[in-house]
PDB file of C-alpha atoms in Angstrom:
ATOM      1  CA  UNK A 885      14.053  -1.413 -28.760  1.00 49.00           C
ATOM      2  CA  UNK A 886      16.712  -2.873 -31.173  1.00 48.00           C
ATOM      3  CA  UNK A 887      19.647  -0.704 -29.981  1.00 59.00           C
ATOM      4  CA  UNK A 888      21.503  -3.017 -28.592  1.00 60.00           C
ATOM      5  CA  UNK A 889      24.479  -0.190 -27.606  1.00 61.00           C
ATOM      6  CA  UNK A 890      21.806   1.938 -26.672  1.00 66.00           C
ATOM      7  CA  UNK A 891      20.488  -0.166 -24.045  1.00 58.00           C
ATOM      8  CA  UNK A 892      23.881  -1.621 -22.331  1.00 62.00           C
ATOM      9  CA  UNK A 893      24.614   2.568 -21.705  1.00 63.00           C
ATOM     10  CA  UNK A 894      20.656   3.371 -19.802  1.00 54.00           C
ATOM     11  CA  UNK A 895      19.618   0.092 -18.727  1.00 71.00           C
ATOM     12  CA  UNK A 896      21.125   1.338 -15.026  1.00 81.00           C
ATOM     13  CA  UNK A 897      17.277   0.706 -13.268  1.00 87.00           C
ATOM     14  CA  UNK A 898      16.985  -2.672 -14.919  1.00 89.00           C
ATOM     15  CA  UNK A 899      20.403  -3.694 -13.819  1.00 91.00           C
ATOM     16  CA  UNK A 900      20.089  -2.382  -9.877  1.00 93.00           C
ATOM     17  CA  UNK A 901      16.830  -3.997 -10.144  1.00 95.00           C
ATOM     18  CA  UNK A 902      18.087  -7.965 -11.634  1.00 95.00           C
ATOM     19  CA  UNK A 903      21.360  -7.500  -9.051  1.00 95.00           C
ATOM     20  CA  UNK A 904      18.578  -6.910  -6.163  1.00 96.00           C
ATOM     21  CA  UNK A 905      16.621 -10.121  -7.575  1.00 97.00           C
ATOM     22  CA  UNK A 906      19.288 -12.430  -7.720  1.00 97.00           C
ATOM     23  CA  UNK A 907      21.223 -10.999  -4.586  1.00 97.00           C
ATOM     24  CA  UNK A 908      17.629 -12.232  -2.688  1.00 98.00           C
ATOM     25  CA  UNK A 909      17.084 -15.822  -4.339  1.00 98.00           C
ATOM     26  CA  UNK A 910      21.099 -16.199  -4.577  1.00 97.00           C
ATOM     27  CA  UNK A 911      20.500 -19.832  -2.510  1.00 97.00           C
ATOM     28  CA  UNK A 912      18.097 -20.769  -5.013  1.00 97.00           C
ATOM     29  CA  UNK A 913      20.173 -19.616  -7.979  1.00 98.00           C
ATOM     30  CA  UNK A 914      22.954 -21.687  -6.671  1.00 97.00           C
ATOM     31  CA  UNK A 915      21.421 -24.784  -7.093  1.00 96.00           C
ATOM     32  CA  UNK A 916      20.357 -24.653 -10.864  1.00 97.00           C
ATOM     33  CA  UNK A 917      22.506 -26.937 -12.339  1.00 96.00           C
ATOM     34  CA  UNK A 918      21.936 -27.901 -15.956  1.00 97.00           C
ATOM     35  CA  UNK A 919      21.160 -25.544 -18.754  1.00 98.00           C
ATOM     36  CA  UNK A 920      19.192 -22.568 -18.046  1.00 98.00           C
ATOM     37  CA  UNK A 921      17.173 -20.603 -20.402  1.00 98.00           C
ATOM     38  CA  UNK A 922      17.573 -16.744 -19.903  1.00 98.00           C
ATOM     39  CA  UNK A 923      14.391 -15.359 -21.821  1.00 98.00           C
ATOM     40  CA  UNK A 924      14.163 -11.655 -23.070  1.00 96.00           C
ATOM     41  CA  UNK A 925      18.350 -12.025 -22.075  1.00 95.00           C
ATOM     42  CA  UNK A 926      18.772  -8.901 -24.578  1.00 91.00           C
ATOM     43  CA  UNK A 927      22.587  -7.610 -24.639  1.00 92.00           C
ATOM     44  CA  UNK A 928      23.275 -10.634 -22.215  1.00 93.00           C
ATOM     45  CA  UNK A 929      25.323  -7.935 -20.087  1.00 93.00           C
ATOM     46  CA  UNK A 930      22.750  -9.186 -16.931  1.00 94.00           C
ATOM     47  CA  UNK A 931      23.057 -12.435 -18.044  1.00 96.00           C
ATOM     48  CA  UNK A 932      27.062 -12.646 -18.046  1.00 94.00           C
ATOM     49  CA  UNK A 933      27.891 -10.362 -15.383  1.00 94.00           C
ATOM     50  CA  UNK A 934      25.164 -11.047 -12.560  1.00 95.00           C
ATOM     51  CA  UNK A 935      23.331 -14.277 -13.134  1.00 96.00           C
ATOM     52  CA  UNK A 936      26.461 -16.172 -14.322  1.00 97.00           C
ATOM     53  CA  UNK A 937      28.450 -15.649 -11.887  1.00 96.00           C
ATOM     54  CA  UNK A 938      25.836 -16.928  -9.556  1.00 97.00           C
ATOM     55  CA  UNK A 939      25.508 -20.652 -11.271  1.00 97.00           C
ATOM     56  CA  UNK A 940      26.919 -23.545 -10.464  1.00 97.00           C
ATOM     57  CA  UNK A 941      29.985 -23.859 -12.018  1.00 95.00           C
ATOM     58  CA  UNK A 942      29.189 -26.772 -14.530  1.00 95.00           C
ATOM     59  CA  UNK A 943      25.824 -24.792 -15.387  1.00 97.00           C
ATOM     60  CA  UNK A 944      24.990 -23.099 -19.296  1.00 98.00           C
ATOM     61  CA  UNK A 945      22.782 -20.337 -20.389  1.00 98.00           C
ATOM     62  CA  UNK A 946      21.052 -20.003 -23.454  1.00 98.00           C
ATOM     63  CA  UNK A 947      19.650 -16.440 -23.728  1.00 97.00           C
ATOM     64  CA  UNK A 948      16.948 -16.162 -26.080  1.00 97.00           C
ATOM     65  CA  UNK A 949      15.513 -13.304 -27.693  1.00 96.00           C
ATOM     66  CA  UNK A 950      12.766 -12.094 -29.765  1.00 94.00           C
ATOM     67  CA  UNK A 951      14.689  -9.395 -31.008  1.00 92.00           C
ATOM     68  CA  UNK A 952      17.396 -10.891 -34.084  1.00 94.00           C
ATOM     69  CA  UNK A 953      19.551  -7.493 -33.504  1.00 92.00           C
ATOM     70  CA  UNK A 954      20.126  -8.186 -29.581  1.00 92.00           C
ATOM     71  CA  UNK A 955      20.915 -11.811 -30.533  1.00 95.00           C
ATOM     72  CA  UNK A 956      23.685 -10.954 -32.993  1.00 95.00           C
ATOM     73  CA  UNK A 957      25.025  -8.104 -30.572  1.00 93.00           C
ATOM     74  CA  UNK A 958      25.074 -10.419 -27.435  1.00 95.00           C
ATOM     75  CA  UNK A 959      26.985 -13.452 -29.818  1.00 96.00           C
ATOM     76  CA  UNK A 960      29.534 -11.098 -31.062  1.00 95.00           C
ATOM     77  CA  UNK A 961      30.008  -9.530 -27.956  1.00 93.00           C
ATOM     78  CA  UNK A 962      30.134 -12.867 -25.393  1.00 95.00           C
ATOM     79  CA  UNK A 963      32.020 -15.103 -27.960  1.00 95.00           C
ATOM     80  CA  UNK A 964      34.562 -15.856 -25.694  1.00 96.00           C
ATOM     81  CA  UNK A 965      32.469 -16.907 -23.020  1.00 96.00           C
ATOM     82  CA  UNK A 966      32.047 -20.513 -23.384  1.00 96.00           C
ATOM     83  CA  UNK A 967      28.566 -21.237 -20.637  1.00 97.00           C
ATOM     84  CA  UNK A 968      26.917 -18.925 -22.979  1.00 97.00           C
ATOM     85  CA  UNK A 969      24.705 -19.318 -26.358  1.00 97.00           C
ATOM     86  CA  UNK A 970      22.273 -17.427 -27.971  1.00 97.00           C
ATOM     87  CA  UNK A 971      18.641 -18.612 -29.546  1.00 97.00           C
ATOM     88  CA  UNK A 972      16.088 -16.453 -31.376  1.00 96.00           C
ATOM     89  CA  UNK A 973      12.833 -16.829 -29.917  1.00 97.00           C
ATOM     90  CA  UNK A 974       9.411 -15.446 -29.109  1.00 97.00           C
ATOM     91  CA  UNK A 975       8.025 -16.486 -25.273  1.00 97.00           C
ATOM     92  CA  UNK A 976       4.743 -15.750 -26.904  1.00 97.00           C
ATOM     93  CA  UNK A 977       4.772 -18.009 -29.575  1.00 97.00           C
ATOM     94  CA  UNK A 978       1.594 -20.701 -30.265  1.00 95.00           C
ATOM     95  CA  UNK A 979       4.400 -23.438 -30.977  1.00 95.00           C
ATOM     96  CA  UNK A 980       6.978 -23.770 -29.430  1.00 95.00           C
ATOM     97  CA  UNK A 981       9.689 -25.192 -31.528  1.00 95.00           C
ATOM     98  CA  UNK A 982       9.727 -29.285 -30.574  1.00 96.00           C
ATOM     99  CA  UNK A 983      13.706 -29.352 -30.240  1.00 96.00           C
ATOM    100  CA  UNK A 984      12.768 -26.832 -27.744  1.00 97.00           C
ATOM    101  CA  UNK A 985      10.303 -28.940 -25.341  1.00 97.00           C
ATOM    102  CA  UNK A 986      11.520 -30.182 -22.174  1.00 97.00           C
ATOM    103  CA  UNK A 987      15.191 -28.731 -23.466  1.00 98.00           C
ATOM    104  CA  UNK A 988      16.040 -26.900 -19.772  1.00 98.00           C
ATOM    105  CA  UNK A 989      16.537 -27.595 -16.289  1.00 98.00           C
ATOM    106  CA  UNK A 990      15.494 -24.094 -15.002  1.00 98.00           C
ATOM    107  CA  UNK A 991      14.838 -20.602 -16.644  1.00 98.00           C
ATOM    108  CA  UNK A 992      15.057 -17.182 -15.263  1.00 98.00           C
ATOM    109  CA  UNK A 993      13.873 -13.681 -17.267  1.00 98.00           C
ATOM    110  CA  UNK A 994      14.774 -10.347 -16.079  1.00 96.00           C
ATOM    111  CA  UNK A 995      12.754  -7.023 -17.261  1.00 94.00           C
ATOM    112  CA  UNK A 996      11.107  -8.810 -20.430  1.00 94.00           C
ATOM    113  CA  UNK A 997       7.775 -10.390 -19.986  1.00 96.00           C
ATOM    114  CA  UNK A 998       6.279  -6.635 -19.530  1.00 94.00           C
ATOM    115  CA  UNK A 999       6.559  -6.847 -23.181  1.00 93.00           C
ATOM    116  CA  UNK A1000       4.139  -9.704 -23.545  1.00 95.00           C
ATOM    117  CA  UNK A1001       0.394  -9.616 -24.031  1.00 93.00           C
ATOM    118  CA  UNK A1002      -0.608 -13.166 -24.208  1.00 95.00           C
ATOM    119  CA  UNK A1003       1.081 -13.709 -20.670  1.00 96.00           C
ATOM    120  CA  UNK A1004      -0.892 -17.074 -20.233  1.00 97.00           C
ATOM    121  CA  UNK A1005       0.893 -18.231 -23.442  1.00 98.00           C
ATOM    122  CA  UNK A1006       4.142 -17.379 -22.417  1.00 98.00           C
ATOM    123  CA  UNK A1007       3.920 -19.163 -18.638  1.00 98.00           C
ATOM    124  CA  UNK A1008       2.317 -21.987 -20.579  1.00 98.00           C
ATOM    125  CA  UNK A1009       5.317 -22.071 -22.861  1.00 98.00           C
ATOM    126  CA  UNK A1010       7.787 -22.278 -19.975  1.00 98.00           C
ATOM    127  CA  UNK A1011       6.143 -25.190 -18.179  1.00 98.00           C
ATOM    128  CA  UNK A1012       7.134 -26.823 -21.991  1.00 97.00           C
ATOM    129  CA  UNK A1013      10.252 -26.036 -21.944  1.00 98.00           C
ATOM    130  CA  UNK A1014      11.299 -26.820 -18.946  1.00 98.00           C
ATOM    131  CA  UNK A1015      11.904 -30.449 -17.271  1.00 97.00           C
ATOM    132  CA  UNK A1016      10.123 -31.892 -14.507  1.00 97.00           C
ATOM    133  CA  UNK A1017      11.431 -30.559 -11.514  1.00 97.00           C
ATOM    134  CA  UNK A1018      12.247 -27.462 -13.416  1.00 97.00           C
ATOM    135  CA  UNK A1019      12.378 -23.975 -11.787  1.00 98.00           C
ATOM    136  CA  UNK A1020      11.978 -20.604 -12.365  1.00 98.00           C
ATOM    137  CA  UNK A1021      12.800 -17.219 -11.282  1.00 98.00           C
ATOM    138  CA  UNK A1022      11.050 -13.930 -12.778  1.00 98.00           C
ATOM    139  CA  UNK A1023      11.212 -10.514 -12.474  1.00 98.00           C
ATOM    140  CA  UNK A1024       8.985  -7.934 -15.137  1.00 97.00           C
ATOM    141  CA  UNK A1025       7.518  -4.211 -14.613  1.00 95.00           C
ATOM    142  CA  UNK A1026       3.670  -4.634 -13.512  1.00 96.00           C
ATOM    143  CA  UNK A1027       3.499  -0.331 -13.708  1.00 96.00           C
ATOM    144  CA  UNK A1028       4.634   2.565 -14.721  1.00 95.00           C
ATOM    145  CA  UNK A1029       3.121   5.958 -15.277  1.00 94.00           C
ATOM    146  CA  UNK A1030       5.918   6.186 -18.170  1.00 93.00           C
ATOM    147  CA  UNK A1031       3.085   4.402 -19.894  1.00 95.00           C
ATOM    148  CA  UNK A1032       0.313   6.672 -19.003  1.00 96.00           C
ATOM    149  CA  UNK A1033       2.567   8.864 -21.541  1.00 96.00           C
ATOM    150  CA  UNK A1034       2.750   6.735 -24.085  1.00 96.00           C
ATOM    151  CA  UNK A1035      -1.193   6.827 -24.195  1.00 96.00           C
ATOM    152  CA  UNK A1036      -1.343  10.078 -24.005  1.00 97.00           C
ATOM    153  CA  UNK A1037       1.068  11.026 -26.784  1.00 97.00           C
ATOM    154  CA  UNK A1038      -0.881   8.895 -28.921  1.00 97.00           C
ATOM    155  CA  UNK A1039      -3.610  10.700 -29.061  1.00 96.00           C
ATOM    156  CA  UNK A1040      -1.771  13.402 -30.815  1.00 97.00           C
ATOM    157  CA  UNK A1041      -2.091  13.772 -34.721  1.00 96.00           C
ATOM    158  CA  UNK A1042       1.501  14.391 -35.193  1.00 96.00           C
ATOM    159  CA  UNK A1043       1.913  10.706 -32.963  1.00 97.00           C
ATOM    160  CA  UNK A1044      -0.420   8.868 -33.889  1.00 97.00           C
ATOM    161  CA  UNK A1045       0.587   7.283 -37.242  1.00 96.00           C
ATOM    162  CA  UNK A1046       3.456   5.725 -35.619  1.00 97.00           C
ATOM    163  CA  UNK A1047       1.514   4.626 -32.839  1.00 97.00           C
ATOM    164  CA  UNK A1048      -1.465   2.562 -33.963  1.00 95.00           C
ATOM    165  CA  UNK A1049      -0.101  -0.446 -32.373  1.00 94.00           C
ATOM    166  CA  UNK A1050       0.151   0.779 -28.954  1.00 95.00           C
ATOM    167  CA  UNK A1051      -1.986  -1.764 -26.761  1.00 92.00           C
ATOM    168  CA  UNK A1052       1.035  -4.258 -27.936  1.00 91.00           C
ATOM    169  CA  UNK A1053       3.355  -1.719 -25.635  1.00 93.00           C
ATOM    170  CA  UNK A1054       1.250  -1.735 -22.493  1.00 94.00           C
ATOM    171  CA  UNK A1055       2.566  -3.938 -19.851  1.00 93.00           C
ATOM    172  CA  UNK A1056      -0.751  -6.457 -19.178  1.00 94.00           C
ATOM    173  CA  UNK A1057      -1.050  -5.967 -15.592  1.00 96.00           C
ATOM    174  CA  UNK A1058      -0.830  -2.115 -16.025  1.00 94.00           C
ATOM    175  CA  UNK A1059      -4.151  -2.342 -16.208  1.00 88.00           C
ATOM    176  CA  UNK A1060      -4.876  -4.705 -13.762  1.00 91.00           C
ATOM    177  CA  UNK A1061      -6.649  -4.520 -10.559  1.00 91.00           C
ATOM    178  CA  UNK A1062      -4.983  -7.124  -8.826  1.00 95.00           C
ATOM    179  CA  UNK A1063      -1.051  -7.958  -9.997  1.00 97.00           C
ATOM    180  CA  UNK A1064       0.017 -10.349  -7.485  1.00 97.00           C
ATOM    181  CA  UNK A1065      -3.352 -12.746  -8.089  1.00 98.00           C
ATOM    182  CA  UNK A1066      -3.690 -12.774 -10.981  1.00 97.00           C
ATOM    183  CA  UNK A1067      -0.016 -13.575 -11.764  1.00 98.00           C
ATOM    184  CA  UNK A1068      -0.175 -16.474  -9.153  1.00 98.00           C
ATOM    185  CA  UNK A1069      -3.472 -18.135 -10.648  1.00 98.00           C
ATOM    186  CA  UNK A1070      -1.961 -18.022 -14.334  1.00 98.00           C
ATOM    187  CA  UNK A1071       1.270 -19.730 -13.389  1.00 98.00           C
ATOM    188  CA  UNK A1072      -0.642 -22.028 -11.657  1.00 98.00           C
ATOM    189  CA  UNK A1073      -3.180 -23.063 -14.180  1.00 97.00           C
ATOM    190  CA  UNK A1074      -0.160 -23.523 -16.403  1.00 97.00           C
ATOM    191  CA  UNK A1075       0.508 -26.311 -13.800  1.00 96.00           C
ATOM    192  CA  UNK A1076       3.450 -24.520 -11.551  1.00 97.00           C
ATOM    193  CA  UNK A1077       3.756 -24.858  -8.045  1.00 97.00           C
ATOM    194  CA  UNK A1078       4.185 -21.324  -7.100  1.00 98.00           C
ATOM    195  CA  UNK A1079       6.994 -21.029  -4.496  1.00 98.00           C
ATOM    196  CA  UNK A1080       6.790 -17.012  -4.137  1.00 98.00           C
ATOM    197  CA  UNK A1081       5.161 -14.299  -6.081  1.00 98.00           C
ATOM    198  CA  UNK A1082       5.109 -10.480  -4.675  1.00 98.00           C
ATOM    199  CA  UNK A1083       3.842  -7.232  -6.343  1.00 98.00           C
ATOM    200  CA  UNK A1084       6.359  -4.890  -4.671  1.00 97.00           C
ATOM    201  CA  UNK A1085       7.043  -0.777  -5.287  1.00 97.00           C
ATOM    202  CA  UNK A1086      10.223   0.236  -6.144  1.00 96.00           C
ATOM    203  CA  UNK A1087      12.246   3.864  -6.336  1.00 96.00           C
ATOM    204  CA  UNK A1088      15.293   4.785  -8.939  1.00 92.00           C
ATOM    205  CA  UNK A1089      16.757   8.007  -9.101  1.00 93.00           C
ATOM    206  CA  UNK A1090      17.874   9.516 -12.271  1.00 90.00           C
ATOM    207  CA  UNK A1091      20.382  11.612 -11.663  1.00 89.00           C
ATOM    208  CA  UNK A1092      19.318  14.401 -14.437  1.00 89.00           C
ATOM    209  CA  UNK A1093      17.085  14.747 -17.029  1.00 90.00           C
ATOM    210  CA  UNK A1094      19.345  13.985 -19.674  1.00 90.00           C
ATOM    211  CA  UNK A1095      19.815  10.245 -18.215  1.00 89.00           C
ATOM    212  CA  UNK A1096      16.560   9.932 -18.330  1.00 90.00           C
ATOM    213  CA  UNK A1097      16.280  10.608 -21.407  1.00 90.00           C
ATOM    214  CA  UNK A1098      18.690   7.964 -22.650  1.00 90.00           C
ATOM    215  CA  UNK A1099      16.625   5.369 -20.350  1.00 89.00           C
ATOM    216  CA  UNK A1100      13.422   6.111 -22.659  1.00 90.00           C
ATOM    217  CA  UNK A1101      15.070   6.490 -25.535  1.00 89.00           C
ATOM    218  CA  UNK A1102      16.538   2.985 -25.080  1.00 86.00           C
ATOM    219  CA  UNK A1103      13.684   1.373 -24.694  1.00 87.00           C
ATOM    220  CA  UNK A1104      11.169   3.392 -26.705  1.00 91.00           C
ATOM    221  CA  UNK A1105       9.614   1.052 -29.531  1.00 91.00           C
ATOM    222  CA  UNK A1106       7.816   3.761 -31.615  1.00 95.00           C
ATOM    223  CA  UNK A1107      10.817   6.065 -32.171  1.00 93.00           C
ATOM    224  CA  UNK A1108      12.386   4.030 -34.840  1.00 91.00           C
ATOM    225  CA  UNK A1109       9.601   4.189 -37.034  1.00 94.00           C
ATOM    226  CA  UNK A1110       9.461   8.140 -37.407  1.00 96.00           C
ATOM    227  CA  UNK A1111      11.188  10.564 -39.608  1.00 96.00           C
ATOM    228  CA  UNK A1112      13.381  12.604 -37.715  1.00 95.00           C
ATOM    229  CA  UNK A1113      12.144  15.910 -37.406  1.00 93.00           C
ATOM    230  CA  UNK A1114       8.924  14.121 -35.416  1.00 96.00           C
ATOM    231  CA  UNK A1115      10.976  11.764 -33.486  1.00 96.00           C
ATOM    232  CA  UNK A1116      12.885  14.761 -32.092  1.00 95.00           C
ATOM    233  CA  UNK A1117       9.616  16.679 -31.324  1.00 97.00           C
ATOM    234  CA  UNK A1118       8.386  13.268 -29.901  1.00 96.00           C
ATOM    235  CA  UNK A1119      11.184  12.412 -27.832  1.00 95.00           C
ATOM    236  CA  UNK A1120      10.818  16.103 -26.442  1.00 96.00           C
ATOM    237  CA  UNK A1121       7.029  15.985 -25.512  1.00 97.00           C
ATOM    238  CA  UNK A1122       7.385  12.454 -24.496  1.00 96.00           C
ATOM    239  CA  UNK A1123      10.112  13.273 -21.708  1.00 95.00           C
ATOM    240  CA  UNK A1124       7.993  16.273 -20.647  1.00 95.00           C
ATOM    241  CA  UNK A1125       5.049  14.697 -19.919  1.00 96.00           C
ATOM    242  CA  UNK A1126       7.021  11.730 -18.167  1.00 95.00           C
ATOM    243  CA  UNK A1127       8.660  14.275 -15.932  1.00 94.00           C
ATOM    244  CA  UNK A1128       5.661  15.975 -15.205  1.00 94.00           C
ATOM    245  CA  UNK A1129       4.463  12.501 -13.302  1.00 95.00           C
ATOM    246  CA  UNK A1130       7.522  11.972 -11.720  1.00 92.00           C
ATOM    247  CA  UNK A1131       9.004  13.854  -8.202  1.00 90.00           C
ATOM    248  CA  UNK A1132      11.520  16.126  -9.229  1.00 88.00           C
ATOM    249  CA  UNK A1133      14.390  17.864  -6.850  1.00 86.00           C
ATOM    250  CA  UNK A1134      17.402  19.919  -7.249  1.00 81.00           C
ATOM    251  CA  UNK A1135      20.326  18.186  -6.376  1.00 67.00           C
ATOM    252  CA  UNK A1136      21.540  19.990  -3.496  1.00 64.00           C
ATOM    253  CA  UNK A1137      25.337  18.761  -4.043  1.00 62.00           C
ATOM    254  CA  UNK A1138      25.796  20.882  -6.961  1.00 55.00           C
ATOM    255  CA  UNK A1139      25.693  24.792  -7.434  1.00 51.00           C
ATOM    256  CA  UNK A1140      23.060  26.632  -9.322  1.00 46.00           C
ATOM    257  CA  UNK A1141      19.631  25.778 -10.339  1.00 46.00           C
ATOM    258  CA  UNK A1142      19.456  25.085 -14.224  1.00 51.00           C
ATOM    259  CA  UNK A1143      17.461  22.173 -15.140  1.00 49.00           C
ATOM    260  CA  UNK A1144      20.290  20.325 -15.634  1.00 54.00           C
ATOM    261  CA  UNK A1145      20.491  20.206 -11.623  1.00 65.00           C
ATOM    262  CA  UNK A1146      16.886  18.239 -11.167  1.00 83.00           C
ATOM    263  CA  UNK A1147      17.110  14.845 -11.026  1.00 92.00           C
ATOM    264  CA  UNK A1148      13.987  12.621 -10.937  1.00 93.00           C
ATOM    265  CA  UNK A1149      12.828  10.221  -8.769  1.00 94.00           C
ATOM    266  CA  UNK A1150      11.254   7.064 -10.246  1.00 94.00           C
ATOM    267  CA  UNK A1151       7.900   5.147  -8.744  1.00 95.00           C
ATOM    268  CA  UNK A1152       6.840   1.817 -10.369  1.00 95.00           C
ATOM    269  CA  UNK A1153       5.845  -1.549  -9.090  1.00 97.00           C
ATOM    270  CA  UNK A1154       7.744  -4.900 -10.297  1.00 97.00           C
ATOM    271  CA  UNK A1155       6.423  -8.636 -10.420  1.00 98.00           C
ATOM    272  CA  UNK A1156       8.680 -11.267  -8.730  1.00 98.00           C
ATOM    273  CA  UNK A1157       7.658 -14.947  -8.965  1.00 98.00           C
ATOM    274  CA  UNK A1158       9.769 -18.504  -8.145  1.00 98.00           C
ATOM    275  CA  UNK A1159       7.998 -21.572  -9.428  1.00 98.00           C
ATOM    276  CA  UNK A1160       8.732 -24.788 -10.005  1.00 98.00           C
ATOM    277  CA  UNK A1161       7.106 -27.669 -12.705  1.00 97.00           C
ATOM    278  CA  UNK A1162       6.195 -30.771 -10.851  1.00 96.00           C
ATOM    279  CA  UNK A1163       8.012 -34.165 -11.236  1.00 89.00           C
ATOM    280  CA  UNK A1164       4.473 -35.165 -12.619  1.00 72.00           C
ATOM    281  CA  UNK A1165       1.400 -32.990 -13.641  1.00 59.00           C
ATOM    282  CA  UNK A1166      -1.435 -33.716 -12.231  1.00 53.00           C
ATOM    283  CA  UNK A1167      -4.627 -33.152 -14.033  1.00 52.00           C
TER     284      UNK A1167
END
């Protein structure tokens, strides 16, 4: 999950999905002035092109990242962009850096908490960060059946080795009963006022197999770790299996009916919340 080029060319669903996000709380967006913290801002291509544009004009972002690779790629790339800097950082962390605490006016993360086990930790780690008043606006993947792969592949002999840490991989509320409550209660016993918070289903289309393919591959964390006769195997069984849970249909525009003609429609449910830290905690 490191390729930062990778990811700018497949992250289409991520990006329709952010411009949908921030299209819907645009009024809200407006009115962050300050510095806002972009967490999980990988590339920064969402960051610069959609959410900055939607800022108040005397507003920053500082994008932070737990990835060192996406840092250097989104500095190099967005040097000339003045509203923008870059931190290193893990959302997860036990301590948050001090210089950090009560260092932003709002924060928004688009398509990265997913990644994140300990999501009490990171929602406590916001309230820190922020200042009173503070808000926030977040958007992460609650399920996929993409997943349900992932599992499965690791039960394979051939997979396995590369895959002992897979729990880390599995979004938290993939496996849980209840999304939208349980997401509410834990930004609220980190001491949010919850504003809005909706567990909704959503639809891409990938318009073949082979951009698909690119959209795993860019976001596949196990791949980098194998030699590469198994990662080609892997990426081969891995895209099977995905597109055997998926609805698949010939794309009537085109002639012919070679695989290259299916495209593949996409059902997964996202998290959306909009809180906002109190002026004063009250215990």
């Amino acid at each position: 999950m490191n390729g930062a080029k990778e990811y700018v060319k497949a992250h289409g669903l991520q990006s329709r999905d952010a411009t949908d996000v921030i299209e819907e709380f645009s009024d809200e967006i407006a009115n962050m002035s300050g510095v806002c913290l972009d967490i999980g801002c990988g590339p920064a291509v969402v960051t610069r092109d959609l959410f900055l544009p939607r800022l108040p004009k005397d507003a920053t972002i500082v994008g932070a990242d737990i990835s060192k690779t996406m840092i250097q790629f989104a500095q190099d790339e967005h040097a000339d962009e003045k509203r923008l800097s870059f931190i290193n950082l893990n959302i997860e962390t036990q301590n948050i850096p001090q210089h950090l605490v009560s260092a932003y006016d709002n924060a928004v993360s688009f398509y990265c908490l997913h990644w994140c086990q300990d999501v009490r930790q990171v929602f406590d780690n916001i309230y820190q960060m922020l200042r009173p008043g503070g808000k926030s606006l977040v958007l992460f993947l609650a399920h996929n059946t993409g997943f349900e792969s992932y599992l499965k592949l690791h039960k394979d002999p051939k997979y396995n080795p590369y895959m002992k840490d897979i729990s880390k991989y599995i979004p938290y509320f993939q496996r849980c009963a209840n999304p939208r409550a349980t997401l509410k209660k834990i930004i609220e016993e980190s001491g949010f006022e919850v504003m809005h918070c909706s567990y909704r289903e959503k639809t891409f289309i990938f318009k073949s197999q082979e951009i698909l393919k690119k959209h795993v591959q860019a976001v596949n964390p196990f791949t980098e770790r194998m030699p590469e006769h198994v990662k080609k195997e892997y990426e081969e069984d891995l895209l099977r299996d995905i597109v055997s849970r998926k609805f698949s249909f010939i794309d009537n525009n085109n002639e012919g009916e070679s695989k290259d003609d299916f495209q593949i429609l996409d059902r997964y449910h996202v998290l959306i919340a909009y809180f906002k830290k109190p002026t004063y905690r009250i215990n």
